Amino acid sequence: MTHMPKKIMIKAIIFDYNGVVKAINKYFFDDVESIFSLSAEEKEYAKKMTCDLFEQLDKGLLDEDSFWLKFSQRIHKSMPVNVKELARKLFNEHFELYEEVVNMLKNLRTNGYVTAVLSDTFPYMADITRERNGYDYFDKVYLSCEVGFVKPQKEFYELAVKDLAVLPGECIIIDDNEDYLLPAEKLGMKTILAKKPDQIVEDVWAIIKSENKI
């Protein structure tokens, strides 16, 4: 007897965090501009001169103290004594989650879907997010600073799929950076480019309904 191949169904939904679950009210360099009193020109210079430091902090290869020291040296600015406190305060002040996405996350879990975060983030941002219960809506959390990979490294995506014990085709992944969706597409995941909260919600349910025939 010939058996029909079992249809792959969506089981897991993987979210980028900043810009997908958490609203982007300010970007990191807006905070840096404030902390170091940078001009517009100095801000652009800082962006160009510190890319490698961000990747090291994202991967957990630099601690917070070393990052800010190296950062201030690169941009030729004196480092405020309370730089860590200032950075944390500014991130905390602008911590806001998209209500529509949070409601969807609750609904997904209620209906038996696995939810996960796959995010590039700094250690102090991860700390604050946990303090604010920002990861409580997820079954699994994969953060660059804790696993040592950053997007778009394919190993980051493969790690999540393996740990979730699902096939790539059983996953939806959402990100607000199109380049970060490319490795997921190559693995066979369903992808959604996040533009705004209601669009994220609509697209997730549309894929689930289509793939799971509900």
CSV table of N, CA and C in Angstrom, one decimal, residues 71-161:
chain,number,residue,atom,x,y,z
A,71,PHE,N,33.9,51.9,23.0
A,71,PHE,CA,33.1,52.8,22.2
A,71,PHE,C,33.5,54.2,22.3
A,72,SER,N,33.7,54.7,23.6
A,72,SER,CA,34.1,56.1,23.8
A,72,SER,C,35.5,56.4,23.2
A,73,GLN,N,36.4,55.4,23.2
A,73,GLN,CA,37.7,55.6,22.6
A,73,GLN,C,37.6,55.7,21.1
A,74,ARG,N,36.7,54.9,20.5
A,74,ARG,CA,36.6,54.9,19.0
A,74,ARG,C,36.0,56.2,18.6
A,75,ILE,N,35.1,56.8,19.3
A,75,ILE,CA,34.5,58.1,18.9
A,75,ILE,C,35.2,59.3,19.4
A,76,HIS,N,36.2,59.1,20.2
A,76,HIS,CA,37.1,60.2,20.7
A,76,HIS,C,36.2,61.1,21.6
A,77,LYS,N,35.4,60.5,22.5
A,77,LYS,CA,34.6,61.2,23.4
A,77,LYS,C,34.8,60.7,24.8
A,78,SER,N,34.8,61.5,25.8
A,78,SER,CA,35.0,61.1,27.2
A,78,SER,C,33.7,60.3,27.6
A,79,MET,N,33.9,59.2,28.3
A,79,MET,CA,32.8,58.4,28.7
A,79,MET,C,32.2,58.9,30.1
A,80,PRO,N,30.9,59.1,30.1
A,80,PRO,CA,30.3,59.5,31.3
A,80,PRO,C,30.5,58.4,32.4
A,81,VAL,N,30.7,58.8,33.6
A,81,VAL,CA,30.9,57.8,34.7
A,81,VAL,C,29.7,56.8,34.8
A,82,ASN,N,28.5,57.4,34.6
A,82,ASN,CA,27.3,56.6,34.8
A,82,ASN,C,26.7,56.2,33.5
A,83,VAL,N,27.6,55.9,32.5
A,83,VAL,CA,27.1,55.5,31.1
A,83,VAL,C,26.2,54.3,31.1
A,84,LYS,N,26.5,53.3,31.9
A,84,LYS,CA,25.7,52.1,31.9
A,84,LYS,C,24.3,52.4,32.5
A,85,GLU,N,24.3,53.2,33.5
A,85,GLU,CA,23.0,53.6,34.1
A,85,GLU,C,22.2,54.4,33.1
A,86,LEU,N,22.8,55.3,32.4
A,86,LEU,CA,22.1,56.2,31.5
A,86,LEU,C,21.5,55.3,30.3
A,87,ALA,N,22.3,54.4,29.8
A,87,ALA,CA,21.9,53.5,28.7
A,87,ALA,C,20.7,52.7,29.1
A,88,ARG,N,20.7,52.1,30.3
A,88,ARG,CA,19.7,51.3,30.8
A,88,ARG,C,18.4,52.1,31.1
A,89,LYS,N,18.6,53.3,31.6
A,89,LYS,CA,17.5,54.2,31.9
A,89,LYS,C,16.7,54.6,30.6
A,90,LEU,N,17.5,54.9,29.6
A,90,LEU,CA,16.9,55.3,28.3
A,90,LEU,C,16.1,54.2,27.6
A,91,PHE,N,16.7,53.0,27.7
A,91,PHE,CA,16.1,51.8,27.1
A,91,PHE,C,14.8,51.5,27.9
A,92,ASN,N,14.9,51.6,29.2
A,92,ASN,CA,13.7,51.3,30.0
A,92,ASN,C,12.6,52.3,29.8
A,93,GLU,N,12.9,53.6,29.6
A,93,GLU,CA,11.9,54.6,29.4
A,93,GLU,C,11.1,54.4,28.2
A,94,HIS,N,11.7,53.8,27.2
A,94,HIS,CA,11.0,53.6,25.9
A,94,HIS,C,10.6,52.2,25.6
A,95,PHE,N,10.4,51.4,26.7
A,95,PHE,CA,10.0,50.0,26.6
A,95,PHE,C,8.5,49.9,26.4
A,96,GLU,N,8.1,49.6,25.3
A,96,GLU,CA,6.6,49.5,25.0
A,96,GLU,C,6.4,48.3,24.0
A,97,LEU,N,5.5,47.4,24.4
A,97,LEU,CA,5.2,46.3,23.5
A,97,LEU,C,3.9,46.6,22.7
A,98,TYR,N,3.9,46.0,21.5
A,98,TYR,CA,2.7,46.1,20.6
A,98,TYR,C,1.6,45.3,21.2
A,99,GLU,N,0.5,45.9,21.6
A,99,GLU,CA,-0.6,45.2,22.2
A,99,GLU,C,-1.2,44.2,21.3
A,100,GLU,N,-1.3,44.5,20.0
A,100,GLU,CA,-1.9,43.6,19.1
A,100,GLU,C,-1.1,42.3,19.0
A,101,VAL,N,0.2,42.4,19.0
A,101,VAL,CA,1.1,41.3,18.9
A,101,VAL,C,1.1,40.5,20.2
A,102,VAL,N,1.1,41.1,21.3
A,102,VAL,CA,1.0,40.4,22.6
A,102,VAL,C,-0.3,39.6,22.7
A,103,ASN,N,-1.4,40.2,22.3
A,103,ASN,CA,-2.7,39.5,22.3
A,103,ASN,C,-2.6,38.3,21.4
A,104,MET,N,-2.0,38.4,20.2
A,104,MET,CA,-1.8,37.3,19.3
A,104,MET,C,-1.0,36.2,19.9
A,105,LEU,N,0.1,36.6,20.6
A,105,LEU,CA,1.0,35.6,21.3
A,105,LEU,C,0.2,34.8,22.3
A,106,LYS,N,-0.6,35.4,23.1
A,106,LYS,CA,-1.5,34.7,24.1
A,106,LYS,C,-2.4,33.8,23.4
A,107,ASN,N,-3.0,34.2,22.3
A,107,ASN,CA,-3.9,33.4,21.5
A,107,ASN,C,-3.2,32.2,20.9
A,108,LEU,N,-2.0,32.4,20.4
A,108,LEU,CA,-1.3,31.3,19.8
A,108,LEU,C,-1.0,30.2,20.8
A,109,ARG,N,-0.5,30.6,22.0
A,109,ARG,CA,-0.2,29.6,23.0
A,109,ARG,C,-1.4,28.9,23.5
A,110,THR,N,-2.5,29.6,23.6
A,110,THR,CA,-3.8,29.0,24.0
A,110,THR,C,-4.2,27.9,23.1
A,111,ASN,N,-3.9,28.1,21.8
A,111,ASN,CA,-4.3,27.2,20.7
A,111,ASN,C,-3.2,26.1,20.4
A,112,GLY,N,-2.2,26.1,21.3
A,112,GLY,CA,-1.2,25.0,21.2
A,112,GLY,C,0.0,25.2,20.3
A,113,TYR,N,0.2,26.4,19.8
A,113,TYR,CA,1.3,26.7,19.0
A,113,TYR,C,2.5,27.1,19.9
A,114,VAL,N,3.7,26.7,19.5
A,114,VAL,CA,4.9,27.0,20.2
A,114,VAL,C,5.4,28.4,19.7
A,115,THR,N,5.7,29.3,20.7
A,115,THR,CA,6.2,30.6,20.3
A,115,THR,C,7.6,30.8,20.8
A,116,ALA,N,8.4,31.5,20.0
A,116,ALA,CA,9.8,31.7,20.4
A,116,ALA,C,10.3,33.1,19.9
A,117,VAL,N,11.4,33.5,20.6
A,117,VAL,CA,12.1,34.7,20.2
A,117,VAL,C,13.4,34.4,19.6
A,118,LEU,N,13.8,35.0,18.5
A,118,LEU,CA,15.1,34.9,17.9
A,118,LEU,C,15.6,36.3,17.7
A,119,SER,N,16.5,36.8,18.5
A,119,SER,CA,16.8,38.2,18.5
A,119,SER,C,18.3,38.5,18.7
A,120,ASP,N,18.7,39.5,18.0
A,120,ASP,CA,20.0,40.1,18.3
A,120,ASP,C,19.8,41.1,19.3
A,121,THR,N,20.5,41.0,20.5
A,121,THR,CA,20.3,42.0,21.5
A,121,THR,C,21.5,42.1,22.4
A,122,PHE,N,21.7,43.2,23.1
A,122,PHE,CA,22.7,43.4,24.1
A,122,PHE,C,22.3,42.8,25.4
A,123,PRO,N,23.3,42.4,26.2
A,123,PRO,CA,23.0,41.8,27.5
A,123,PRO,C,22.1,42.7,28.4
A,124,TYR,N,22.4,44.0,28.5
A,124,TYR,CA,21.6,44.8,29.4
A,124,TYR,C,20.2,45.0,28.9
A,125,MET,N,20.0,45.0,27.6
A,125,MET,CA,18.7,45.0,27.0
A,125,MET,C,17.9,43.8,27.3
A,126,ALA,N,18.6,42.6,27.3
A,126,ALA,CA,17.9,41.4,27.6
A,126,ALA,C,17.5,41.4,29.1
A,127,ASP,N,18.4,41.9,29.9
A,127,ASP,CA,18.1,42.0,31.4
A,127,ASP,C,16.9,42.8,31.6
A,128,ILE,N,16.8,44.0,31.0
A,128,ILE,CA,15.7,44.8,31.2
A,128,ILE,C,14.4,44.2,30.7
A,129,THR,N,14.5,43.6,29.5
A,129,THR,CA,13.3,42.9,29.0
A,129,THR,C,12.8,41.8,29.9
A,130,ARG,N,13.7,41.1,30.5
A,130,ARG,CA,13.2,40.1,31.5
A,130,ARG,C,12.6,40.7,32.7
A,131,GLU,N,13.2,41.8,33.2
A,131,GLU,CA,12.7,42.5,34.3
A,131,GLU,C,11.3,43.0,34.1
A,132,ARG,N,11.0,43.4,32.8
A,132,ARG,CA,9.7,43.9,32.4
A,132,ARG,C,8.8,42.8,32.0
A,133,ASN,N,9.2,41.6,32.2
A,133,ASN,CA,8.4,40.4,31.8
A,133,ASN,C,8.1,40.3,30.3
A,134,GLY,N,9.0,40.9,29.5
A,134,GLY,CA,8.8,41.0,28.1
A,134,GLY,C,8.9,39.7,27.3
A,135,TYR,N,9.6,38.7,27.9
A,135,TYR,CA,9.7,37.4,27.3
A,135,TYR,C,8.7,36.3,27.8
A,136,ASP,N,7.8,36.8,28.7
A,136,ASP,CA,6.9,35.8,29.3
A,136,ASP,C,5.9,35.2,28.4
A,137,TYR,N,5.8,35.8,27.2
A,137,TYR,CA,4.8,35.3,26.2
A,137,TYR,C,5.3,34.2,25.3
A,138,PHE,N,6.6,33.8,25.6
A,138,PHE,CA,7.2,32.9,24.7
A,138,PHE,C,7.6,31.6,25.4
A,139,ASP,N,7.6,30.5,24.7
A,139,ASP,CA,8.0,29.2,25.2
A,139,ASP,C,9.5,29.1,25.2
A,140,LYS,N,10.2,29.7,24.2
A,140,LYS,CA,11.6,29.6,24.1
A,140,LYS,C,12.2,31.0,23.7
A,141,VAL,N,13.4,31.3,24.2
A,141,VAL,CA,14.0,32.6,23.9
A,141,VAL,C,15.4,32.4,23.5
A,142,TYR,N,15.8,32.8,22.3
A,142,TYR,CA,17.1,32.6,21.7
A,142,TYR,C,17.7,34.0,21.5
A,143,LEU,N,18.7,34.4,22.3
A,143,LEU,CA,19.2,35.7,22.2
A,143,LEU,C,20.7,35.6,21.7
A,144,SER,N,21.1,36.5,20.8
A,144,SER,CA,22.4,36.5,20.3
A,144,SER,C,23.5,36.5,21.4
A,145,CYS,N,23.3,37.4,22.4
A,145,CYS,CA,24.3,37.6,23.4
A,145,CYS,C,24.4,36.4,24.3
A,146,GLU,N,23.5,35.4,24.2
A,146,GLU,CA,23.5,34.2,25.1
A,146,GLU,C,23.9,33.0,24.3
A,147,VAL,N,23.7,33.0,23.0
A,147,VAL,CA,24.1,31.8,22.2
A,147,VAL,C,25.3,32.0,21.3
A,148,GLY,N,25.8,33.2,21.2
A,148,GLY,CA,27.0,33.5,20.4
A,148,GLY,C,26.8,33.6,18.9
A,149,PHE,N,25.6,33.6,18.4
A,149,PHE,CA,25.4,33.8,17.0
A,149,PHE,C,24.6,35.1,16.8
A,150,VAL,N,24.7,35.7,15.6
A,150,VAL,CA,23.9,36.9,15.3
A,150,VAL,C,23.3,36.6,13.9
A,151,LYS,N,22.2,37.3,13.6
A,151,LYS,CA,21.6,37.3,12.3
A,151,LYS,C,22.6,38.0,11.3
A,152,PRO,N,22.7,37.5,10.1
A,152,PRO,CA,22.0,36.4,9.5
A,152,PRO,C,22.8,35.1,9.5
A,153,GLN,N,23.5,34.8,10.5
A,153,GLN,CA,24.2,33.5,10.5
A,153,GLN,C,23.2,32.4,10.5
A,154,LYS,N,23.4,31.5,9.6
A,154,LYS,CA,22.4,30.4,9.5
A,154,LYS,C,22.4,29.5,10.7
A,155,GLU,N,23.5,29.4,11.4
A,155,GLU,CA,23.6,28.6,12.7
A,155,GLU,C,22.6,29.1,13.7
A,156,PHE,N,22.3,30.4,13.7
A,156,PHE,CA,21.3,30.9,14.7
A,156,PHE,C,19.9,30.3,14.5
A,157,TYR,N,19.6,30.3,13.2
A,157,TYR,CA,18.2,29.8,12.8
A,157,TYR,C,18.2,28.3,13.0
A,158,GLU,N,19.3,27.6,12.7
A,158,GLU,CA,19.3,26.1,12.8
A,158,GLU,C,19.3,25.7,14.3
A,159,LEU,N,19.9,26.5,15.1
A,159,LEU,CA,19.9,26.2,16.6
A,159,LEU,C,18.4,26.2,17.1
A,160,ALA,N,17.7,27.3,16.7
A,160,ALA,CA,16.3,27.4,17.1
A,160,ALA,C,15.4,26.2,16.6
A,161,VAL,N,15.6,25.9,15.4
A,161,VAL,CA,14.8,24.8,14.8
A,161,VAL,C,15.1,23.5,15.5
